Coordinates of C-alpha atoms in Angstrom, one line a residue:
M1227 CA -59.0 44.6 86.1
Q1228 CA -60.7 43.8 82.8
T1229 CA -58.2 45.8 81.0
R1230 CA -55.1 44.1 82.5
G1231 CA -56.6 40.6 81.9
S1232 CA -57.3 41.5 78.3
H1233 CA -53.7 42.6 77.8
T1234 CA -52.3 39.5 79.6
S1235 CA -54.4 37.2 77.1
L1236 CA -53.2 39.3 74.2
R1237 CA -49.5 38.7 75.1
S1238 CA -50.0 35.0 75.4
T1239 CA -51.6 34.9 72.1
I1240 CA -48.7 36.8 70.5
R1241 CA -46.1 34.4 72.3
K1242 CA -48.0 31.5 71.0
A1243 CA -48.0 32.8 67.5
R1244 CA -44.2 33.6 67.5
S1245 CA -43.4 30.2 69.0
N1246 CA -45.3 28.5 66.1
Q1247 CA -43.7 30.6 63.4
N1248 CA -40.2 29.6 64.9
I1249 CA -41.2 26.0 64.7
K1250 CA -42.2 26.3 61.2
L1251 CA -38.9 28.2 60.3
S1252 CA -36.9 25.4 61.9
D1253 CA -38.8 22.7 59.8
E1254 CA -38.1 24.4 56.7
V1255 CA -34.5 24.8 57.4
T1256 CA -34.2 21.3 58.4
S1257 CA -35.9 20.2 55.1
K1258 CA -33.6 22.5 53.1
N1259 CA -30.4 21.0 54.7
K1260 CA -31.7 17.4 54.1
Y1261 CA -32.3 18.3 50.3
N1262 CA -28.9 19.8 50.0
S1263 CA -27.2 16.9 51.8
S1264 CA -28.9 14.7 49.4
I1265 CA -27.5 16.6 46.4
K1266 CA -24.1 16.9 47.5
R1267 CA -23.5 13.4 48.8
P1268 CA -24.4 10.9 46.1
S1269 CA -24.6 7.2 46.7
T1270 CA -21.4 5.1 46.6
T1271 CA -22.8 3.0 43.6
A1272 CA -23.3 6.1 41.4
T1273 CA -19.7 7.4 42.1
S1274 CA -18.1 3.9 41.1
T1275 CA -20.2 3.9 37.7
V1276 CA -19.0 7.3 36.7
E1277 CA -15.3 6.4 37.6
A1278 CA -15.5 3.1 35.7
L1279 CA -17.2 4.9 32.5
D1280 CA -14.3 7.4 32.8
I1281 CA -11.5 4.7 33.0
K1282 CA -13.2 2.9 29.9
Q1283 CA -13.2 6.2 27.9
K1284 CA -9.6 6.6 28.6
Q1285 CA -8.6 3.2 27.6
S1286 CA -10.6 3.4 24.4
A1287 CA -9.0 6.7 23.4
S1288 CA -5.4 5.3 24.2
A1289 CA -6.1 2.0 22.2
F1290 CA -7.4 4.4 19.3
L1291 CA -4.4 6.6 19.2
S1292 CA -2.2 3.4 19.5
L1293 CA -3.8 2.0 16.4
L1294 CA -3.2 5.2 14.6
R1295 CA 0.2 5.3 15.6
D1296 CA 0.9 1.8 14.2
L1297 CA -1.0 2.3 11.2
G1298 CA 0.7 5.5 10.4
A1299 CA 4.2 3.7 11.1
A1300 CA 3.4 1.1 8.6
Y1301 CA 2.3 3.6 5.9
L1302 CA 5.6 5.6 6.3
A1303 CA 7.6 2.4 6.2
S1304 CA 5.8 1.4 2.9
H1305 CA 6.4 4.7 1.3
T1306 CA 10.0 5.0 2.4
F1307 CA 10.4 1.5 0.9
D1308 CA 11.1 -0.2 4.3
I1309 CA 8.9 -3.2 3.2
K1310 CA 10.0 -5.9 5.6
K1311 CA 9.1 -3.4 8.6
C1312 CA 5.9 -2.4 6.8
V1313 CA 4.6 -6.0 6.6
D1314 CA 5.7 -6.5 10.2
L1315 CA 3.5 -3.5 11.5
F1316 CA 0.5 -4.6 9.3
E1317 CA 0.6 -8.0 10.6
A1318 CA 0.8 -6.9 14.4
V1319 CA -2.5 -4.9 13.8
P1320 CA -5.4 -6.6 15.6
S1321 CA -7.3 -9.0 13.1
H1322 CA -10.5 -6.9 13.3
H1323 CA -8.6 -3.9 12.1
Y1324 CA -6.3 -5.9 9.7
K1325 CA -9.2 -7.3 7.9
T1326 CA -10.4 -3.8 6.5
G1327 CA -10.3 -2.5 3.0
W1328 CA -7.4 0.2 3.4
V1329 CA -5.1 -2.0 5.4
L1330 CA -5.6 -5.1 3.3
A1331 CA -5.0 -2.9 0.2
E1332 CA -1.7 -1.4 1.7
A1333 CA -0.5 -4.8 2.8
G1334 CA -1.1 -6.4 -0.6
R1335 CA 0.9 -3.4 -2.2
A1336 CA 3.7 -4.2 0.2
Y1337 CA 3.8 -8.0 -0.7
L1338 CA 3.9 -6.9 -4.3
E1339 CA 6.9 -4.7 -3.6
M1340 CA 8.7 -7.9 -2.0
A1341 CA 7.7 -9.8 -5.2
E1342 CA 5.7 -12.3 -3.2
Y1343 CA 2.9 -12.6 -5.8
H1344 CA 1.1 -15.4 -4.4
K1345 CA 0.9 -13.8 -1.0
A1346 CA -0.2 -10.6 -2.5
R1347 CA -3.0 -12.4 -4.3
E1348 CA -4.3 -14.0 -1.1
V1349 CA -4.4 -10.7 0.6
F1350 CA -6.4 -8.9 -2.3
D1351 CA -8.6 -12.0 -2.6
E1352 CA -9.6 -11.5 1.0
L1353 CA -10.2 -7.8 0.3
R1354 CA -12.6 -8.6 -2.6
K1355 CA -14.6 -11.0 -0.4
L1356 CA -14.8 -8.4 2.5
E1357 CA -15.4 -5.3 0.4
P1358 CA -16.5 -6.4 -3.2
H1359 CA -16.9 -2.9 -4.4
Q1360 CA -13.9 -1.2 -3.3
I1361 CA -11.8 0.4 -6.1
N1362 CA -8.8 1.6 -4.3
G1363 CA -5.8 -0.7 -4.9
M1364 CA -7.2 -2.7 -7.8
E1365 CA -4.8 -1.5 -10.2
T1366 CA -2.1 -3.1 -7.9
Y1367 CA -4.1 -6.2 -7.8
S1368 CA -4.3 -6.3 -11.6
T1369 CA -0.4 -6.1 -11.8
V1370 CA -0.3 -8.9 -9.3
L1371 CA -2.6 -11.1 -11.6
F1372 CA -0.4 -9.9 -14.7
H1373 CA 2.7 -11.4 -13.2
L1374 CA 0.9 -14.6 -12.2
Q1375 CA -0.1 -14.8 -15.9
D1376 CA -3.8 -15.5 -14.6
E1377 CA -5.8 -14.3 -17.6
V1378 CA -9.1 -15.7 -16.3
A1379 CA -8.9 -14.0 -13.0
L1380 CA -7.5 -10.5 -14.5
S1381 CA -10.5 -10.6 -17.1
T1382 CA -13.0 -11.4 -14.5
L1383 CA -11.6 -8.4 -12.4
A1384 CA -11.6 -6.1 -15.5
Q1385 CA -15.3 -6.9 -16.0
D1386 CA -16.3 -6.4 -12.3
M1387 CA -14.6 -3.0 -12.4
V1388 CA -16.5 -1.8 -15.5
E1389 CA -19.7 -2.8 -13.6
I1390 CA -18.7 -1.2 -10.4
D1391 CA -17.5 2.3 -11.8
K1392 CA -16.6 3.0 -15.5
H1393 CA -15.8 6.5 -14.5
C1394 CA -12.8 5.9 -12.4
A1395 CA -9.2 5.6 -13.5
Q1396 CA -8.5 2.5 -11.8
T1397 CA -11.0 0.7 -13.9
W1398 CA -9.2 1.4 -17.1
C1399 CA -5.9 0.7 -15.6
V1400 CA -7.1 -2.8 -14.8
N1401 CA -8.5 -3.1 -18.3
G1402 CA -5.1 -2.0 -19.9
N1403 CA -3.3 -4.6 -17.8
C1404 CA -5.9 -7.3 -19.0
F1405 CA -5.3 -6.5 -22.7
S1406 CA -1.5 -6.1 -22.1
L1407 CA -1.4 -9.6 -20.9
Q1408 CA -3.2 -10.7 -24.0
K1409 CA -0.7 -9.0 -26.1
E1410 CA -3.2 -6.6 -27.5
H1411 CA -0.9 -3.6 -26.8
E1412 CA -2.7 -1.0 -28.9
T1413 CA -6.1 -1.7 -26.9
A1414 CA -4.3 -1.5 -23.7
I1415 CA -2.7 2.0 -24.8
K1416 CA -6.2 3.2 -25.5
F1417 CA -7.5 2.2 -22.1
L1418 CA -4.5 3.7 -20.3
Q1419 CA -5.0 7.0 -22.2
R1420 CA -8.8 6.9 -20.9
A1421 CA -7.4 6.3 -17.4
I1422 CA -5.3 9.6 -17.7
Q1423 CA -8.2 11.5 -19.2
I1424 CA -10.2 10.7 -16.4
D1425 CA -7.6 11.5 -13.9
P1426 CA -4.6 13.7 -15.2
C1427 CA -2.8 13.1 -11.9
F1428 CA -2.9 9.4 -11.7
T1429 CA 0.9 8.4 -11.8
Y1430 CA 0.2 4.7 -12.0
A1431 CA -1.4 5.2 -15.5
Y1432 CA 1.4 7.2 -17.0
T1433 CA 3.8 4.6 -15.8
L1434 CA 1.7 1.6 -17.3
L1435 CA 1.4 3.7 -20.6
G1436 CA 5.1 4.3 -20.8
H1437 CA 5.8 0.6 -20.4
E1438 CA 3.3 -0.2 -23.2
Y1439 CA 5.0 2.2 -25.6
T1440 CA 8.3 0.7 -24.7
I1441 CA 7.0 -2.6 -25.7
T1442 CA 5.7 -1.2 -29.0
E1443 CA 9.2 0.4 -29.5
D1444 CA 7.7 3.9 -29.5
Y1445 CA 10.3 5.3 -27.4
D1446 CA 9.5 9.0 -27.7
K1447 CA 6.0 8.5 -26.5
A1448 CA 7.3 6.3 -23.7
M1449 CA 9.7 9.0 -22.5
S1450 CA 7.0 11.5 -22.5
A1451 CA 4.6 9.3 -20.4
F1452 CA 7.4 8.5 -18.0
R1453 CA 8.3 12.4 -17.7
N1454 CA 4.7 13.1 -17.1
A1455 CA 4.7 10.5 -14.2
I1456 CA 7.9 12.3 -12.5
R1457 CA 6.0 15.7 -13.2
V1458 CA 3.1 14.4 -11.1
D1459 CA 5.3 12.7 -8.6
S1460 CA 9.0 13.3 -8.6
R1461 CA 9.6 10.5 -6.1
H1462 CA 8.0 7.9 -8.5
Y1463 CA 10.9 5.7 -8.9
N1464 CA 9.3 3.4 -11.5
A1465 CA 9.2 6.3 -14.1
W1466 CA 13.1 7.0 -13.5
Y1467 CA 13.5 3.3 -14.1
G1468 CA 11.5 3.5 -17.2
L1469 CA 13.5 6.4 -18.7
G1470 CA 16.7 4.4 -17.7
M1471 CA 15.7 1.5 -19.7
I1472 CA 14.9 3.5 -22.8
F1473 CA 18.4 5.0 -22.6
Y1474 CA 19.5 1.3 -22.0
K1475 CA 17.8 0.2 -25.2
R1476 CA 19.3 3.1 -27.2
E1477 CA 22.6 2.1 -25.9
K1478 CA 23.1 5.5 -24.2
F1479 CA 24.6 3.7 -21.0
T1480 CA 25.8 6.7 -19.2
L1481 CA 22.3 8.4 -19.1
A1482 CA 20.9 5.0 -18.3
E1483 CA 23.0 4.6 -15.3
A1484 CA 22.3 8.1 -14.1
H1485 CA 18.6 7.4 -14.2
F1486 CA 18.8 4.1 -12.5
K1487 CA 20.9 5.5 -9.7
K1488 CA 18.1 8.2 -9.2
A1489 CA 15.6 5.6 -8.9
L1490 CA 17.9 3.6 -6.7
L1491 CA 18.2 6.9 -4.5
I1492 CA 14.4 6.8 -3.9
N1493 CA 14.1 3.2 -3.2
P1494 CA 17.5 1.8 -1.9
Q1495 CA 16.0 -1.7 -1.0
S1496 CA 15.5 -2.6 -4.7
A1497 CA 17.6 -5.5 -5.9
V1498 CA 16.1 -5.2 -9.4
L1499 CA 17.4 -1.7 -9.8
L1500 CA 20.9 -2.7 -8.4
C1501 CA 20.8 -5.5 -11.0
H1502 CA 20.2 -3.1 -13.8
I1503 CA 22.9 -0.8 -12.8
G1504 CA 25.1 -3.7 -12.9
L1505 CA 24.4 -4.6 -16.3
V1506 CA 25.0 -0.8 -17.5
Q1507 CA 28.3 -0.9 -15.7
H1508 CA 29.1 -4.2 -17.5
A1509 CA 28.1 -2.5 -20.8
L1510 CA 30.6 0.6 -19.9
Q1511 CA 33.3 -2.0 -19.5
K1512 CA 33.4 -1.7 -15.6
H1513 CA 33.5 -5.5 -15.3
V1514 CA 34.7 -5.7 -11.9
L1515 CA 32.4 -3.0 -10.5
A1516 CA 29.4 -4.7 -12.4
L1517 CA 30.0 -7.9 -10.8
E1518 CA 30.3 -6.4 -7.1
T1519 CA 27.0 -4.7 -7.8
L1520 CA 25.3 -7.8 -8.8
N1521 CA 26.7 -9.5 -5.8
Q1522 CA 25.0 -6.7 -3.7
A1523 CA 21.8 -7.4 -5.6
V1524 CA 22.0 -11.1 -4.9
E1525 CA 22.8 -10.4 -1.3
M1526 CA 19.9 -8.2 -1.0
S1527 CA 17.4 -10.7 -2.6
P1528 CA 19.0 -14.2 -2.7
R1529 CA 16.0 -15.8 -4.4
N1530 CA 15.6 -13.3 -7.0
P1531 CA 15.9 -15.2 -10.4
M1532 CA 16.6 -12.3 -12.6
C1533 CA 19.6 -11.1 -10.5
L1534 CA 20.8 -14.9 -10.2
F1535 CA 20.6 -15.2 -14.1
H1536 CA 22.4 -12.1 -14.9
R1537 CA 25.1 -12.7 -12.5
A1538 CA 25.7 -16.1 -14.0
S1539 CA 25.6 -14.5 -17.4
M1540 CA 28.4 -12.2 -16.3
L1541 CA 30.4 -14.9 -14.8
V1542 CA 30.3 -16.7 -18.2
A1543 CA 31.3 -13.5 -19.9
N1544 CA 34.2 -13.4 -17.5
D1545 CA 35.2 -17.1 -18.3
K1546 CA 34.4 -18.2 -14.6
L1547 CA 32.8 -21.2 -16.0
E1548 CA 32.4 -23.5 -13.0
Q1549 CA 31.3 -20.9 -10.8
A1550 CA 28.6 -19.9 -13.2
L1551 CA 27.5 -23.5 -13.8
K1552 CA 27.0 -24.0 -10.2
E1553 CA 24.9 -21.0 -10.0
L1554 CA 22.8 -22.0 -13.1
E1555 CA 22.1 -25.3 -11.7
S1556 CA 20.6 -23.8 -8.4
L1557 CA 18.8 -21.3 -10.8
K1558 CA 17.2 -24.3 -12.8
A1559 CA 15.9 -25.6 -9.5
L1560 CA 14.3 -22.1 -8.8
T1561 CA 12.8 -21.6 -12.5
P1562 CA 12.5 -25.0 -14.0
K1563 CA 10.7 -23.7 -17.0
E1564 CA 13.0 -21.0 -18.1
S1565 CA 14.5 -21.8 -21.5
L1566 CA 17.2 -19.2 -21.3
V1567 CA 18.7 -20.9 -18.2
Y1568 CA 19.1 -24.3 -20.1
F1569 CA 20.5 -22.4 -23.0
L1570 CA 23.2 -20.6 -20.8
I1571 CA 23.9 -24.1 -19.1
G1572 CA 24.4 -25.6 -22.5
K1573 CA 26.7 -22.7 -23.6
V1574 CA 28.8 -23.3 -20.4
H1575 CA 29.0 -27.1 -21.1
K1576 CA 29.9 -26.3 -24.6
K1577 CA 33.0 -24.0 -23.5
L1578 CA 33.9 -26.7 -21.1
G1579 CA 33.9 -29.4 -23.9
N1580 CA 31.0 -31.4 -22.7
A1581 CA 29.3 -31.6 -26.2
H1582 CA 26.6 -34.3 -25.0
L1583 CA 25.5 -32.1 -22.1
S1584 CA 25.7 -29.0 -24.3
M1585 CA 23.2 -30.7 -26.7
L1586 CA 20.9 -31.9 -24.0
N1587 CA 20.5 -28.6 -22.4
F1588 CA 20.0 -27.0 -25.9
S1589 CA 17.3 -29.4 -26.6
W1590 CA 15.5 -28.9 -23.4
A1591 CA 15.8 -25.1 -24.0
T1592 CA 14.1 -25.6 -27.5
D1593 CA 11.3 -27.8 -26.1
L1594 CA 10.6 -25.1 -23.6
D1595 CA 10.6 -22.5 -26.2
P1596 CA 9.2 -24.2 -29.3
K1597 CA 8.0 -20.9 -31.0
G1598 CA 11.6 -19.6 -31.0
A1599 CA 11.0 -16.5 -29.0
N1600 CA 14.6 -16.7 -27.8
N1601 CA 16.4 -17.0 -31.3
H1602 CA 19.9 -17.4 -29.6
I1603 CA 18.8 -21.0 -28.8
K1604 CA 18.5 -22.3 -32.4
E1605 CA 21.5 -20.2 -33.4
A1606 CA 23.7 -22.0 -30.7
I1607 CA 22.4 -25.4 -31.7
D1608 CA 23.1 -24.6 -35.3
R1609 CA 26.9 -23.6 -34.5
R1610 CA 27.4 -26.6 -32.2
Y1611 CA 30.2 -27.9 -34.3
V1612 CA 31.9 -24.6 -35.1
T1613 CA 35.6 -24.6 -33.5
D1614 CA 36.2 -22.2 -30.5
E1615 CA 38.5 -20.0 -32.8
E1616 CA 35.6 -19.4 -35.2
D1617 CA 33.0 -19.0 -32.5
Q1618 CA 35.0 -16.6 -30.4
E1619 CA 33.5 -13.5 -32.0
H1620 CA 30.0 -14.9 -32.2
S1621 CA 30.2 -15.9 -28.5
L1622 CA 31.1 -12.5 -27.5
S1623 CA 27.9 -10.9 -29.3
V1624 CA 25.7 -13.6 -27.9
D1625 CA 26.8 -12.6 -24.5
A1626 CA 26.3 -9.2 -24.9
S1627 CA 22.8 -9.6 -26.3
I1628 CA 21.9 -11.7 -23.2
L1629 CA 23.2 -9.1 -21.0
M1630 CA 21.4 -6.3 -22.8
A1631 CA 18.1 -8.0 -22.5
D1632 CA 15.8 -6.4 -20.2
T1633 CA 15.0 -9.5 -18.3
P1634 CA 15.6 -13.1 -19.6
S1635 CA 12.1 -13.6 -19.4
E1636 CA 9.1 -12.9 -17.2
T1637 CA 9.5 -16.2 -15.7
L1638 CA 12.5 -15.1 -14.0
S1639 CA 10.4 -13.3 -11.7
T1640 CA 6.9 -15.0 -11.8
D1641 CA 8.0 -18.7 -12.3
T1642 CA 5.3 -19.2 -14.9
S1643 CA 5.1 -19.6 -18.8
V1644 CA 7.8 -18.3 -20.8
M1645 CA 7.3 -14.9 -22.7
D1646 CA 9.3 -13.1 -25.4
S1647 CA 12.1 -11.0 -24.6
D1648 CA 10.2 -7.6 -25.3
E1649 CA 7.3 -8.8 -23.1
A1650 CA 9.6 -9.9 -20.5
H1651 CA 10.5 -6.5 -19.2
H1652 CA 6.8 -5.2 -19.1
H1653 CA 5.5 -4.4 -15.7
L1654 CA 8.9 -4.7 -13.9
Q1655 CA 7.4 -2.1 -11.7
A1656 CA 5.1 -4.6 -10.2
N1657 CA 8.5 -6.0 -8.5
E1658 CA 8.8 -2.5 -7.0
S1659 CA 5.2 -1.4 -6.5
D1660 CA 4.2 2.0 -8.0
D1661 CA 2.9 3.7 -4.8
S1662 CA 5.5 6.1 -3.5
L1663 CA 5.4 9.4 -1.9

């Protein structure tokens, strides 16, 4: 009996132990399920936060790519010389991106292409305030100041560039422009040679050097400089233009026309290049074609004084006096300080028999050019009493010399003080900015 009782108690003990073990296992499984459920099922707040961050990241990436696309399109338009589109695209950029060094430098270069010197200066002044130590684009800024004839601002810029970095090519290009404006061309040449020594692949320095040599009438060295610019960048249309101008001065008009047309192929939006092609065509006795070309140039740039002056000169040469007089009067309102405009008006009045108006305009031309930089004025006044028969041969030579001038004066593109005829053509490339692909 005792044995049976002991067996019974042992069995009950084992059953209780197994029951307790099952309870523990059940509790462990329950706790694990709760833990897993807490991991797999995050709260609603955490889920919404993650989704919001994901949306913001996608929006930021989209905005960044859109900005890059717009800036790339503007840069492409600039270097394919679709300048109006370039300016519109840059102005459409958000202001906090527009007011950065690179964008402002490119926008200033675009305004320079459009010959809007005052607007270009505003952009570069803003650039200097935001990033006073930026070097990129300062050579372009110096060309803007050159055209505005601002010696003080250009000298200040040159000194600042030397203090910032005297071992960069842009610094010596700025100094070259500064001394060129002061008509110290030999010093300007030395500075531009220094810029090339620092950076032998700096196309702009070669172009400026070529123009300096052209002013000093060292045409062989000028051609070498322009050819080096083309060697570095075959699409640098300013160098093609410079070569064309040298052939033009040497009266090799066929070669001049070929080089001007090559430049026009690269930059088809240039009214200045069309104007020079018209002058070459006139020199080649293609008078009708020349007038059509100048009409295209004026249509492309209606307020370009140089194009208007040369078209008026050609109308005078073709004896279309009334039409020429009308155009010269509008040009006088556009460039009131240009002596050659008054001289040509006086010449037209002389041909029309208006002696008093002729002398009046010759007098105004002399007042604007008291140093006699434009010798045609004094010569025309001295011959005011010569008969038309005696004056016919001389008149033709004066017309030809006016048409052969690079530009009548720098004021025809800058609306500032009068310069001599050799200086007038210097830095025409600022009308068509130097940067091109």
